[in-house]
Amino acid sequence: MSTVLPPAAAAPDLAQSAQQVLHEIFGYGSFRGEQRQIIEHVCAGGDALVLMPTGGGKSLCYQVPAIARHRAGLGVAVVVSPLIALMHDQVGALDELGVAAAFLNSTLDADEARRVERELLAGTLTLLYAAPERILTPRFLAMLESLHERGRLSLFAIDEAHCVSQWGHDFREEYLGLSALHERFPAVPRLALTATADDHTRADIIERLQLQAARLFVASFDRPNIRYTIVEKDEPKKQLLRFLRDEHDGDAGIVYCQSRKRVEETAAWLAGEGITALPYHAGLDADVRRRHQDRFLREDGVVMVATIAFGMGIDKPDVRFVAHLDLPKNIESYYQETGRAGRDGLPADAWMAYGLADVVNQRRMIDDGDAGEDFKRLQRAKLDALLALAEAHDCRRVRLLAYFGQASTPCGNCDSCIHPPATWDATDAARKALSCIYRFRQQGEQGLGPRSFGVVHLIDVLRGKATDKVAQFGHERLSTFGIGADVSDAQWRLVLRQLIALGHVRTEGEFNTLALAESAREVLRGAVPVTLRLPTETRTKLKPARVRGGAGKAPPLPLDEPGLLCFAELKRWRAEVAREHNLPAYVVFHDAALAEMARERPATLDDLAAIGGVGAKKLEAYGREILRVLAGAAAG
Ligand code: ADP
Ligand code: ZN
């Protein structure tokens, strides 16, 4: 399958060398998941397509081979990335690790670009990041040609490879041109990486990037550290605030809303409640957006309230929660958006508030869209799968993974697993609701008023409430009037939501009036059992409040009193370094590394080197200072 091209003898040495790079440069003890196989394959010159979830560790898959191959004299790795805003931080992170890296994009002025080009041609760079449109210029291709002739072009890494597919929502025209790399430099190994996994996108990537001979690596799509929770939407902003205060005080996170207006309102409201919340949507000035994104990346504990315009390529590892105030379009979007939480592997939350209006709105948006009928059918099927997830009373993760073709067992880390919901047999209630909708229509056909009504009126009739509207249309005379008085309003809404979610009831027109779908017959006959979650209390507190570390958010490990003090001091020190280097704090050290230092409190450089994330360069650059900070904290 694979094309092994460079000197065969290089392969075993490089596998060894890759292991060394992991220890020395990155300070990590072992590869994660399939990283080893991928890295060894690429080190040996093979092509690969890597499908790995966000936070799975894709960057290492090309950074380690790039460093190992550069050490072996094979030259520079070129990394294609669509996100110029993030190249700066990636290069900054490599710089902190002592790896010679640079980027070429439109943010550089002519002089700076020339300097990078000179370094590139001189062979001193280990990695060069560039946007696809830059790579495909004749000027850049000529430079690659020159490097290649001298055997100094070691690897192409194509990040966010799904951008080549029109199927996905991140399609980028320029990516189509990247097949030119293979045509011009067939002997240079290529590694395409993406977190978007569906079959169609995968096939597109293989075909358009000509990766037919590449080895395919598909990692598990499970993100075990993310806890999935879907709550009944009641007063969404208040529910969100409670969730933030109870579970994520001082944490960084993203709140997704469907519209710009809702983004603005929610951000303003949270800010009024004392939360550092910033809005982000495509309608804001580019400058404002950049500033907000920058603050989110660089400051601790900023909550970004955003439309889906925000998020692609956000590499911030310590996003502790992703909250949805509106329903995403489909499971792919939900998975991708929630996947931005917890890339550092520490516990994180995916929280969503979901209600009847979400179902109605999403269905409506598809119906009213100007897509063709085929596409709409597909969108509806995808929405149905998401609604089934939202309505589920069994393990959310099992359903999520099943959607991506992965079998699993109940996870113990989702709302359904932690608090198995009580259910009730709503078959009878569902039949009552359907027959009431049917009666409305019969009456309408007899010329006695409209043929269909909305949810609120339907529930009033079922519960036997004497409203003006009931009197106006004589609905107290219907045989279904009052037949559901024993079921609460809230429960009726759930019944209808489920009926709409499952497609037995459609909503129509400007006022979302209800109509029976073909499949309603079966439910009416009693042939389809309907089981529902009992409405849960909106406030589901899932875990005890965390131990507080004095300054800001809690550490990722349980720490004793002196440990908490060390952690706070280390964070203060890190903030200074980050400011001096103009980089986000996590690029200097992750929270997890600081917490481990605070727990172990190493007294020597050797002991410090054993902490995860402390590589040779960081040890040399910061080791003494860290020991000094730790000693200072211990002395009080
Ligand atoms: P992705 O690009 O797949 O979303 P990243 O490459 O950003 O993921 O990696 C996610 C996090 O995991 C990063 O903080 C990275 O440093 C860390 N990481 C990756 N591989 C390892 C490993 N083998 N050991 C420890 N941490 C790792
Ligand atoms: Zn579960």
XYZ file of C-alpha atoms and ligand atoms in Angstrom:
664
model
C 0.000 0.000 0.000
C 2.551 2.542 1.106
C 5.185 4.114 -1.046
C 8.512 3.853 0.719
C 10.925 6.101 -1.061
C 14.016 7.383 0.711
C 17.010 5.167 1.462
C 15.589 2.070 3.082
C 18.441 1.986 5.575
C 17.234 5.244 7.091
C 14.024 3.729 8.407
C 15.086 1.866 11.573
C 17.381 4.670 12.681
C 14.635 7.213 12.304
C 12.198 5.198 14.401
C 14.765 5.383 17.186
C 15.332 9.015 16.498
C 11.591 9.736 16.584
C 11.426 8.319 20.095
C 14.328 10.527 21.115
C 12.669 13.587 19.607
C 9.535 12.876 21.630
C 11.551 12.746 24.859
C 14.127 15.413 24.266
C 12.185 18.045 22.372
C 8.629 17.574 23.580
C 9.370 16.155 26.996
C 6.703 13.443 26.610
C 7.139 9.909 27.881
C 5.290 7.954 25.211
C 3.365 8.227 21.993
C -0.388 8.410 22.185
C -2.714 6.023 20.382
C -1.560 5.491 16.841
C 1.042 8.236 16.826
C 3.914 5.743 16.862
C 2.753 3.815 13.805
C 1.960 6.998 11.907
C 5.245 8.653 12.778
C 7.345 5.610 11.935
C 5.541 5.214 8.641
C 6.142 8.844 7.692
C 9.704 8.849 8.989
C 10.358 5.965 6.626
C 9.032 8.031 3.733
C 5.480 6.696 3.436
C 2.388 8.713 2.516
C -0.419 8.743 5.047
C -3.922 10.007 5.601
C -4.619 10.512 9.290
C -8.138 10.842 10.683
C -7.914 11.778 14.312
C -10.292 13.720 16.531
C -9.494 17.212 17.704
C -7.084 17.006 20.592
C -5.902 13.583 19.463
C -2.377 14.820 18.831
C -2.187 15.393 15.095
C 0.521 18.057 15.176
C 3.040 15.665 16.660
C 2.370 13.266 13.769
C 4.126 15.611 11.391
C 6.338 17.587 13.759
C 8.228 14.548 15.022
C 8.949 13.140 11.525
C 9.904 16.631 10.368
C 12.467 16.958 13.157
C 13.759 13.399 12.793
C 14.116 13.691 9.030
C 15.758 17.097 9.317
C 18.270 15.636 11.744
C 18.954 12.909 9.195
C 19.860 15.580 6.648
C 16.667 15.256 4.621
C 15.774 18.952 4.779
C 12.670 20.950 5.530
C 9.032 19.917 6.042
C 6.421 22.163 4.469
C 3.170 22.393 6.417
C 0.102 23.559 4.530
C -2.365 25.248 6.827
C -5.409 27.323 5.936
C -5.312 29.470 9.044
C -2.762 32.202 8.941
C -3.883 33.551 12.286
C -2.687 30.392 13.992
C 0.633 29.913 12.242
C 2.158 32.536 14.476
C 1.334 30.630 17.649
C 2.374 27.264 16.220
C 5.705 28.633 15.145
C 6.016 30.345 18.518
C 5.420 27.023 20.266
C 8.094 25.294 18.164
C 10.436 28.153 18.881
C 9.882 27.599 22.603
C 10.856 23.967 22.022
C 14.053 24.988 20.235
C 12.882 23.873 16.791
C 13.708 26.115 13.808
C 10.338 26.944 12.279
C 8.869 29.857 10.357
C 5.759 30.811 8.465
C 5.097 32.563 5.196
C 1.821 34.394 4.900
C 0.312 37.754 4.153
C 1.016 39.119 7.636
C 4.748 39.354 6.835
C 6.103 42.409 5.066
C 8.355 41.959 2.032
C 11.591 42.099 4.046
C 10.430 39.534 6.571
C 9.232 37.233 3.801
C 12.602 37.494 2.038
C 14.385 36.577 5.236
C 12.246 33.463 5.685
C 12.837 32.520 2.047
C 16.584 32.850 2.532
C 16.439 30.595 5.595
C 14.336 28.127 3.672
C 16.793 27.941 0.790
C 19.768 27.766 3.136
C 18.279 24.615 4.671
C 18.291 25.867 8.263
C 14.538 25.514 8.778
C 13.023 22.307 10.103
C 9.429 23.293 9.435
C 7.869 25.942 7.261
C 4.163 26.745 7.606
C 2.445 28.327 4.633
C -1.039 28.965 3.317
C -1.997 26.957 0.200
C -2.290 29.983 -2.052
C 1.280 30.935 -1.168
C 2.612 27.444 -1.830
C 1.111 27.312 -5.286
C 2.749 30.508 -6.554
C 5.383 29.957 -9.269
C 7.927 31.680 -7.040
C 7.378 29.288 -4.141
C 7.226 26.210 -6.372
C 10.582 27.226 -7.858
C 12.080 27.355 -4.361
C 10.696 23.909 -3.597
C 12.191 22.692 -6.871
C 15.575 23.992 -5.841
C 15.370 22.324 -2.425
C 14.193 19.090 -3.968
C 17.092 18.975 -6.415
C 19.425 19.124 -3.459
C 17.502 16.437 -1.554
C 16.379 18.979 1.030
C 12.620 18.717 0.814
C 11.697 16.183 3.474
C 7.931 16.156 3.855
C 4.612 17.772 2.994
C 2.044 17.921 5.772
C -1.425 18.982 4.663
C -3.346 20.052 7.735
C -7.151 20.402 7.784
C -7.185 18.199 4.686
C -11.000 18.135 4.598
C -10.806 21.669 3.157
C -10.285 19.968 -0.210
C -13.806 18.548 -0.106
C -16.862 20.483 -1.217
C -18.836 18.112 0.912
C -17.625 19.577 4.174
C -18.447 23.097 5.269
C -14.839 24.312 5.217
C -14.199 23.947 1.520
C -11.298 26.074 0.226
C -10.776 26.472 -3.461
C -6.971 26.731 -3.052
C -6.788 23.258 -1.568
C -7.770 21.771 -4.915
C -4.445 22.941 -6.331
C -2.447 20.931 -3.791
C -2.430 17.825 -5.965
C 0.274 19.737 -7.861
C 2.662 18.950 -5.000
C 2.362 15.257 -5.668
C 2.640 15.705 -9.417
C 5.808 17.777 -9.175
C 7.440 16.013 -6.245
C 6.189 12.437 -6.314
C 9.071 11.187 -4.183
C 8.424 13.505 -1.236
C 6.265 11.836 1.436
C 2.925 13.449 2.181
C 0.861 13.377 5.302
C -2.728 14.644 5.148
C -4.511 15.217 8.450
C -8.083 15.961 9.424
C -10.591 15.584 12.223
C -13.546 15.306 9.841
C -14.266 11.695 9.266
C -17.332 10.864 7.250
C -16.905 8.493 4.317
C -17.737 11.001 1.669
C -15.155 13.557 2.832
C -12.567 10.838 3.211
C -13.099 9.645 -0.355
C -12.825 13.220 -1.616
C -9.538 13.779 0.184
C -8.028 10.608 -1.220
C -9.105 11.385 -4.741
C -8.345 15.091 -4.868
C -4.984 14.887 -3.148
C -4.108 11.695 -5.037
C -3.542 9.712 -1.875
C -4.729 6.390 -3.298
C -1.452 4.745 -2.311
C -1.290 6.336 1.131
C -1.761 4.332 4.287
C -4.952 5.216 6.114
C -4.866 5.698 9.880
C -8.230 6.078 11.577
C -8.031 6.840 15.269
C -10.891 6.297 17.654
C -13.234 9.242 17.614
C -13.936 9.034 21.275
C -12.974 12.019 23.404
C -13.226 10.354 26.803
C -12.403 13.501 28.775
C -15.421 15.353 27.371
C -18.607 14.939 29.374
C -21.759 15.315 27.266
C -24.841 16.879 28.814
C -28.070 17.938 27.121
C -30.588 19.737 29.326
C -34.194 20.750 28.780
C -34.259 24.330 27.626
C -36.237 26.404 30.062
C -34.675 29.792 30.633
C -31.557 29.270 28.560
C -29.531 32.295 29.633
C -30.139 31.620 33.308
C -29.407 27.934 32.859
C -26.172 28.852 31.146
C -25.200 31.232 33.919
C -25.827 28.563 36.534
C -23.762 26.086 34.559
C -20.905 28.611 34.328
C -21.051 29.560 37.994
C -21.503 26.064 39.386
C -19.095 24.189 37.186
C -16.787 26.556 35.369
C -16.043 29.532 37.505
C -13.000 31.252 35.997
C -12.651 28.772 33.122
C -12.206 29.543 29.443
C -14.988 28.293 27.204
C -17.102 28.854 24.115
C -20.852 29.480 23.999
C -22.380 28.857 20.583
C -25.549 30.652 19.481
C -27.317 30.544 16.167
C -27.719 34.221 15.380
C -25.627 37.364 15.682
C -28.358 38.958 17.687
C -28.399 36.153 20.226
C -24.597 36.300 20.427
C -24.698 40.015 21.236
C -27.476 39.671 23.784
C -25.940 36.710 25.541
C -22.448 38.194 25.712
C -23.803 41.474 27.087
C -25.942 39.673 29.609
C -23.106 37.466 30.862
C -20.802 40.483 31.073
C -23.477 42.211 33.167
C -23.387 39.192 35.477
C -19.669 39.683 36.016
C -18.383 37.073 33.575
C -15.571 37.962 31.167
C -17.615 37.275 28.028
C -16.866 38.576 24.529
C -19.003 38.383 21.382
C -17.739 36.978 18.076
C -19.636 36.773 14.784
C -19.108 37.564 11.132
C -20.965 40.869 11.438
C -18.333 42.378 13.731
C -15.476 44.463 12.470
C -12.458 42.345 11.476
C -10.420 44.291 14.006
C -12.825 43.609 16.845
C -12.932 39.945 15.934
C -9.158 39.697 15.933
C -8.938 41.463 19.287
C -11.534 39.199 20.860
C -9.930 36.047 19.503
C -6.582 37.245 20.772
C -7.917 37.857 24.251
C -9.564 34.445 24.251
C -6.274 32.788 23.319
C -4.022 34.816 25.569
C -5.976 35.616 28.685
C -7.107 33.168 31.300
C -10.795 32.441 31.687
C -12.386 34.332 28.789
C -15.808 33.094 27.652
C -16.329 33.551 23.926
C -19.966 33.866 22.884
C -20.003 33.145 19.180
C -21.710 31.961 16.052
C -20.043 29.073 14.262
C -17.947 31.697 12.478
C -15.644 31.174 15.443
C -13.615 28.121 16.143
C -12.003 26.458 13.179
C -8.358 25.921 13.962
C -8.620 27.249 17.489
C -5.763 25.349 19.063
C -6.257 26.568 22.605
C -5.801 23.404 24.648
C -7.465 24.498 27.887
C -10.982 25.314 26.677
C -12.882 23.782 29.603
C -16.385 23.853 28.143
C -18.340 24.294 24.952
C -21.970 25.260 25.504
C -24.718 25.293 22.876
C -27.662 27.610 23.429
C -29.075 26.589 20.069
C -29.137 23.284 18.296
C -26.294 22.722 15.798
C -27.172 21.621 12.267
C -26.135 18.018 12.544
C -23.969 15.575 14.461
C -20.844 16.443 12.492
C -21.141 20.080 13.545
C -21.957 19.146 17.132
C -18.971 16.849 17.307
C -16.630 19.366 15.722
C -17.815 22.260 17.870
C -17.792 20.331 21.144
C -14.421 18.852 20.154
C -12.825 22.233 20.797
C -13.150 21.533 24.509
C -10.415 19.761 26.442
C -7.720 19.294 23.833
C -5.264 18.997 26.698
C -6.939 15.759 27.732
C -8.170 17.176 31.059
C -11.865 16.985 32.012
C -14.099 19.255 29.925
C -17.824 19.751 29.362
C -19.995 19.742 26.266
C -23.266 21.235 27.472
C -26.360 21.964 25.428
C -29.783 23.382 26.213
C -32.390 21.966 23.871
C -36.094 22.633 23.477
C -39.116 22.395 21.261
C -38.393 25.658 19.446
C -34.977 24.325 18.387
C -36.583 21.446 16.560
C -39.137 23.667 14.892
C -36.518 26.261 13.872
C -34.045 23.794 12.447
C -36.719 22.018 10.422
C -37.972 25.358 9.225
C -34.511 26.542 8.165
C -34.094 23.494 5.991
C -37.571 23.813 4.478
C -37.159 27.518 3.733
C -33.605 27.211 2.415
C -33.002 27.488 -1.315
C -31.107 24.199 -1.598
C -32.364 21.543 -4.020
C -34.754 18.817 -2.869
C -32.001 16.166 -2.759
C -29.817 18.253 -0.540
C -32.729 19.103 1.713
C -33.514 15.444 2.131
C -29.942 14.847 3.205
C -30.029 17.785 5.618
C -33.240 16.455 7.130
C -31.749 13.008 7.606
C -28.719 14.541 9.312
C -30.894 16.671 11.550
C -32.955 13.603 12.458
C -29.827 11.847 13.664
C -28.942 14.796 15.874
C -32.472 14.997 17.269
C -32.336 11.322 18.110
C -29.174 12.042 20.084
C -30.815 14.950 21.886
C -33.935 12.919 22.711
C -32.003 9.828 23.744
C -32.348 8.457 27.238
C -29.406 6.110 26.901
C -25.675 6.872 26.709
C -24.985 9.939 24.543
C -21.481 8.810 23.692
C -22.588 5.402 22.458
C -24.935 7.157 20.027
C -22.401 9.748 18.990
C -19.738 7.154 18.228
C -22.238 4.866 16.520
C -22.969 7.714 14.148
C -19.315 7.649 13.138
C -19.443 3.882 12.731
C -17.750 3.052 16.024
C -19.278 0.554 18.458
C -18.883 1.237 22.196
C -20.411 0.542 25.597
C -22.030 3.048 28.022
C -19.400 5.576 28.968
C -20.071 6.634 32.534
C -19.251 10.211 31.560
C -22.426 11.676 30.079
C -25.625 12.940 31.675
C -27.537 9.751 30.868
C -24.851 7.552 32.397
C -24.308 9.720 35.471
C -28.000 10.283 36.205
C -29.997 7.704 34.253
C -33.173 9.626 33.416
C -36.550 8.406 34.544
C -38.764 7.570 31.572
C -42.487 7.206 31.093
C -44.545 5.403 28.507
C -45.979 8.246 26.462
C -47.583 6.101 23.790
C -51.060 6.951 24.943
C -50.337 10.643 25.307
C -48.810 10.707 21.830
C -51.959 9.146 20.390
C -54.135 11.705 22.137
C -52.083 14.573 20.725
C -52.191 13.158 17.218
C -55.895 12.579 17.315
C -56.457 16.125 18.522
C -54.462 17.450 15.575
C -56.618 15.252 13.392
C -59.831 16.666 14.886
C -58.687 20.233 14.219
C -58.300 19.343 10.623
C -61.679 17.617 10.346
C -63.350 20.617 11.874
C -61.499 22.934 9.493
C -62.657 20.903 6.534
C -66.227 21.407 7.688
C -65.610 25.136 7.404
C -65.513 25.699 11.169
C -62.219 27.605 11.402
C -58.572 26.937 10.524
C -57.430 23.396 9.769
C -54.434 23.534 12.024
C -53.167 25.197 15.202
C -49.881 25.604 17.024
C -48.469 23.803 20.029
C -49.760 26.193 22.696
C -53.388 25.925 21.654
C -53.143 22.177 21.159
C -51.919 21.755 24.727
C -54.685 24.034 26.023
C -57.282 21.860 24.303
C -55.731 18.618 25.514
C -55.608 19.925 29.064
C -59.141 21.300 28.816
C -58.385 24.978 29.437
C -61.194 27.420 28.717
C -59.217 30.043 26.803
C -60.638 32.696 24.470
C -59.356 30.802 21.496
C -61.035 27.602 22.668
C -64.313 29.478 22.935
C -63.803 31.212 19.590
C -63.509 27.938 17.670
C -65.825 25.872 19.830
C -63.004 23.525 20.710
C -64.559 22.612 24.024
C -66.937 20.528 21.938
C -64.143 18.426 20.431
C -63.948 14.839 21.697
C -60.308 15.450 22.555
C -61.003 18.455 24.791
C -59.584 17.769 28.242
C -58.478 14.193 27.521
C -54.955 15.016 28.644
C -55.639 16.942 31.836
C -53.522 14.474 33.807
C -50.338 15.332 31.903
C -48.471 18.559 32.725
C -47.777 21.347 30.242
C -44.068 20.581 30.356
C -44.671 16.922 29.626
C -46.971 17.747 26.736
C -44.273 19.917 25.222
C -41.883 16.992 25.417
C -44.415 14.718 23.757
C -44.848 17.161 20.903
C -41.161 17.817 20.614
C -40.557 14.114 20.304
C -43.335 13.723 17.727
C -41.861 16.570 15.694
C -38.298 15.367 16.202
C -39.278 11.897 15.004
C -41.099 13.356 12.025
C -44.620 12.181 12.908
C -45.805 15.775 13.105
C -44.794 18.581 10.774
C -44.932 22.288 11.449
C -46.241 24.544 8.722
C -46.413 28.171 7.747
C -45.566 31.359 9.502
C -47.180 30.297 12.784
C -45.701 26.790 12.922
C -49.069 25.126 12.983
C -49.122 21.369 13.362
C -49.989 18.786 10.735
C -49.846 15.011 10.707
C -47.182 13.321 8.646
C -47.798 10.029 6.904
C -46.002 8.097 9.646
C -48.417 9.411 12.302
C -50.884 6.683 11.337
C -48.701 4.000 12.870
C -48.407 5.907 16.133
C -52.169 6.533 16.152
C -52.776 2.811 15.709
C -50.596 2.255 18.775
C -48.050 0.326 16.704
C -45.141 2.610 17.645
C -44.335 2.808 21.334
C -43.192 6.236 22.516
C -40.898 6.377 25.524
C -39.813 9.746 26.860
C -37.447 11.162 29.397
C -39.352 12.609 32.302
C -38.701 16.337 32.329
C -35.613 16.744 34.430
C -34.993 19.466 36.878
C -33.119 22.061 34.878
C -30.484 22.347 37.501
C -28.505 19.136 37.317
C -25.418 19.564 39.324
C -23.106 16.842 38.218
C -20.098 17.202 40.412
C -19.080 18.821 43.647
C -17.550 22.269 43.480
C -13.864 22.081 42.799
C -11.122 22.976 45.191
C -10.203 26.554 44.586
C -6.626 27.637 44.067
C -6.898 31.166 45.340
C -5.999 32.980 42.132
C -8.519 32.200 39.393
C -9.382 28.788 38.119
C -8.740 25.479 39.799
C -5.711 23.321 38.961
C -6.222 20.213 36.851
C -4.907 17.946 39.635
C -5.974 17.793 43.253
C -3.301 19.699 45.189
C -2.655 20.214 48.864
C -2.358 23.692 50.389
C 1.354 24.268 49.548
C 0.743 22.752 46.121
C -1.999 25.284 45.427
C 0.339 28.075 46.408
C 3.067 26.754 44.073
C 0.542 26.409 41.254
C -0.565 30.008 41.671
C 3.055 31.215 41.741
C 3.972 29.182 38.664
C 1.033 30.654 36.809
C 2.086 34.149 37.735
C 5.579 33.402 36.468
C 4.226 31.860 33.259
C 2.057 34.903 32.569
C 5.152 37.118 32.690
C 7.083 34.900 30.304
C 4.122 34.712 27.919
C 3.809 38.493 27.903
C 7.516 38.966 27.213
C 7.416 36.477 24.333
C 4.075 37.706 23.002
C 2.598 34.213 23.119
C -0.388 32.569 24.780
C 0.508 31.187 28.201
C -0.198 27.572 27.202
C 2.600 27.760 24.659
C 5.089 28.260 27.506
C 3.664 25.400 29.602
C 0.268 23.738 29.806
C -1.669 23.934 33.052
C -1.168 20.188 33.386
C 2.620 20.613 33.415
C 2.463 23.403 36.013
C 0.139 21.343 38.186
C 2.483 18.371 38.049
C 5.375 20.638 39.046
C 3.312 21.981 41.919
C 2.508 18.482 43.092
C 5.983 16.957 42.702
C 7.899 20.120 43.649
C 11.153 18.945 42.049
C 14.295 20.304 43.680
C 16.798 19.529 40.908
C 16.894 19.983 37.142
C 16.929 16.208 36.686
C 13.733 15.829 38.673
C 12.165 18.685 36.763
C 13.018 17.021 33.431
C 10.842 14.063 34.420
C 7.695 16.245 34.412
C 5.514 15.761 31.292
C 5.983 18.585 28.792
C 9.456 19.634 29.981
C 11.777 19.072 27.009
C 15.491 19.855 26.795
C 15.107 23.400 25.515
C 12.508 24.406 28.070
C 14.573 22.826 30.807
C 17.555 24.878 29.738
C 15.594 28.080 29.234
C 13.316 27.950 32.274
C 14.552 25.158 34.545
C 16.434 27.316 37.033
C 13.695 29.923 37.201
C 11.073 27.262 37.879
C 13.151 25.763 40.670
C 13.555 29.265 42.098
C 9.786 29.915 41.916
C 9.086 26.580 43.617
C 11.660 27.199 46.328
C 10.276 30.703 46.897
C 6.739 29.408 47.234
C 7.852 26.723 49.676
C 9.617 29.320 51.802
C 6.310 31.186 51.936
P -4.934 18.048 17.348
O -4.149 18.884 16.389
O -5.113 16.639 16.896
O -6.205 18.686 17.755
P -2.747 18.573 19.080
O -1.694 18.154 18.164
O -2.974 20.034 19.285
O -4.116 17.899 18.685
O -2.505 17.859 20.483
C -3.380 18.035 21.539
C -2.596 18.139 22.826
O -2.044 16.879 23.189
C -1.422 19.086 22.705
O -1.431 19.886 23.837
C -0.205 18.174 22.668
O 0.918 18.798 23.213
C -0.655 16.985 23.471
N 0.012 15.731 23.044
C 0.052 15.235 21.794
N 0.719 14.075 21.763
C 1.114 13.812 23.027
C 1.859 12.735 23.668
N 2.326 11.696 22.983
N 2.056 12.833 24.996
C 1.590 13.873 25.710
N 0.885 14.910 25.179
C 0.656 14.888 23.860
Zn -22.617 7.764 28.635
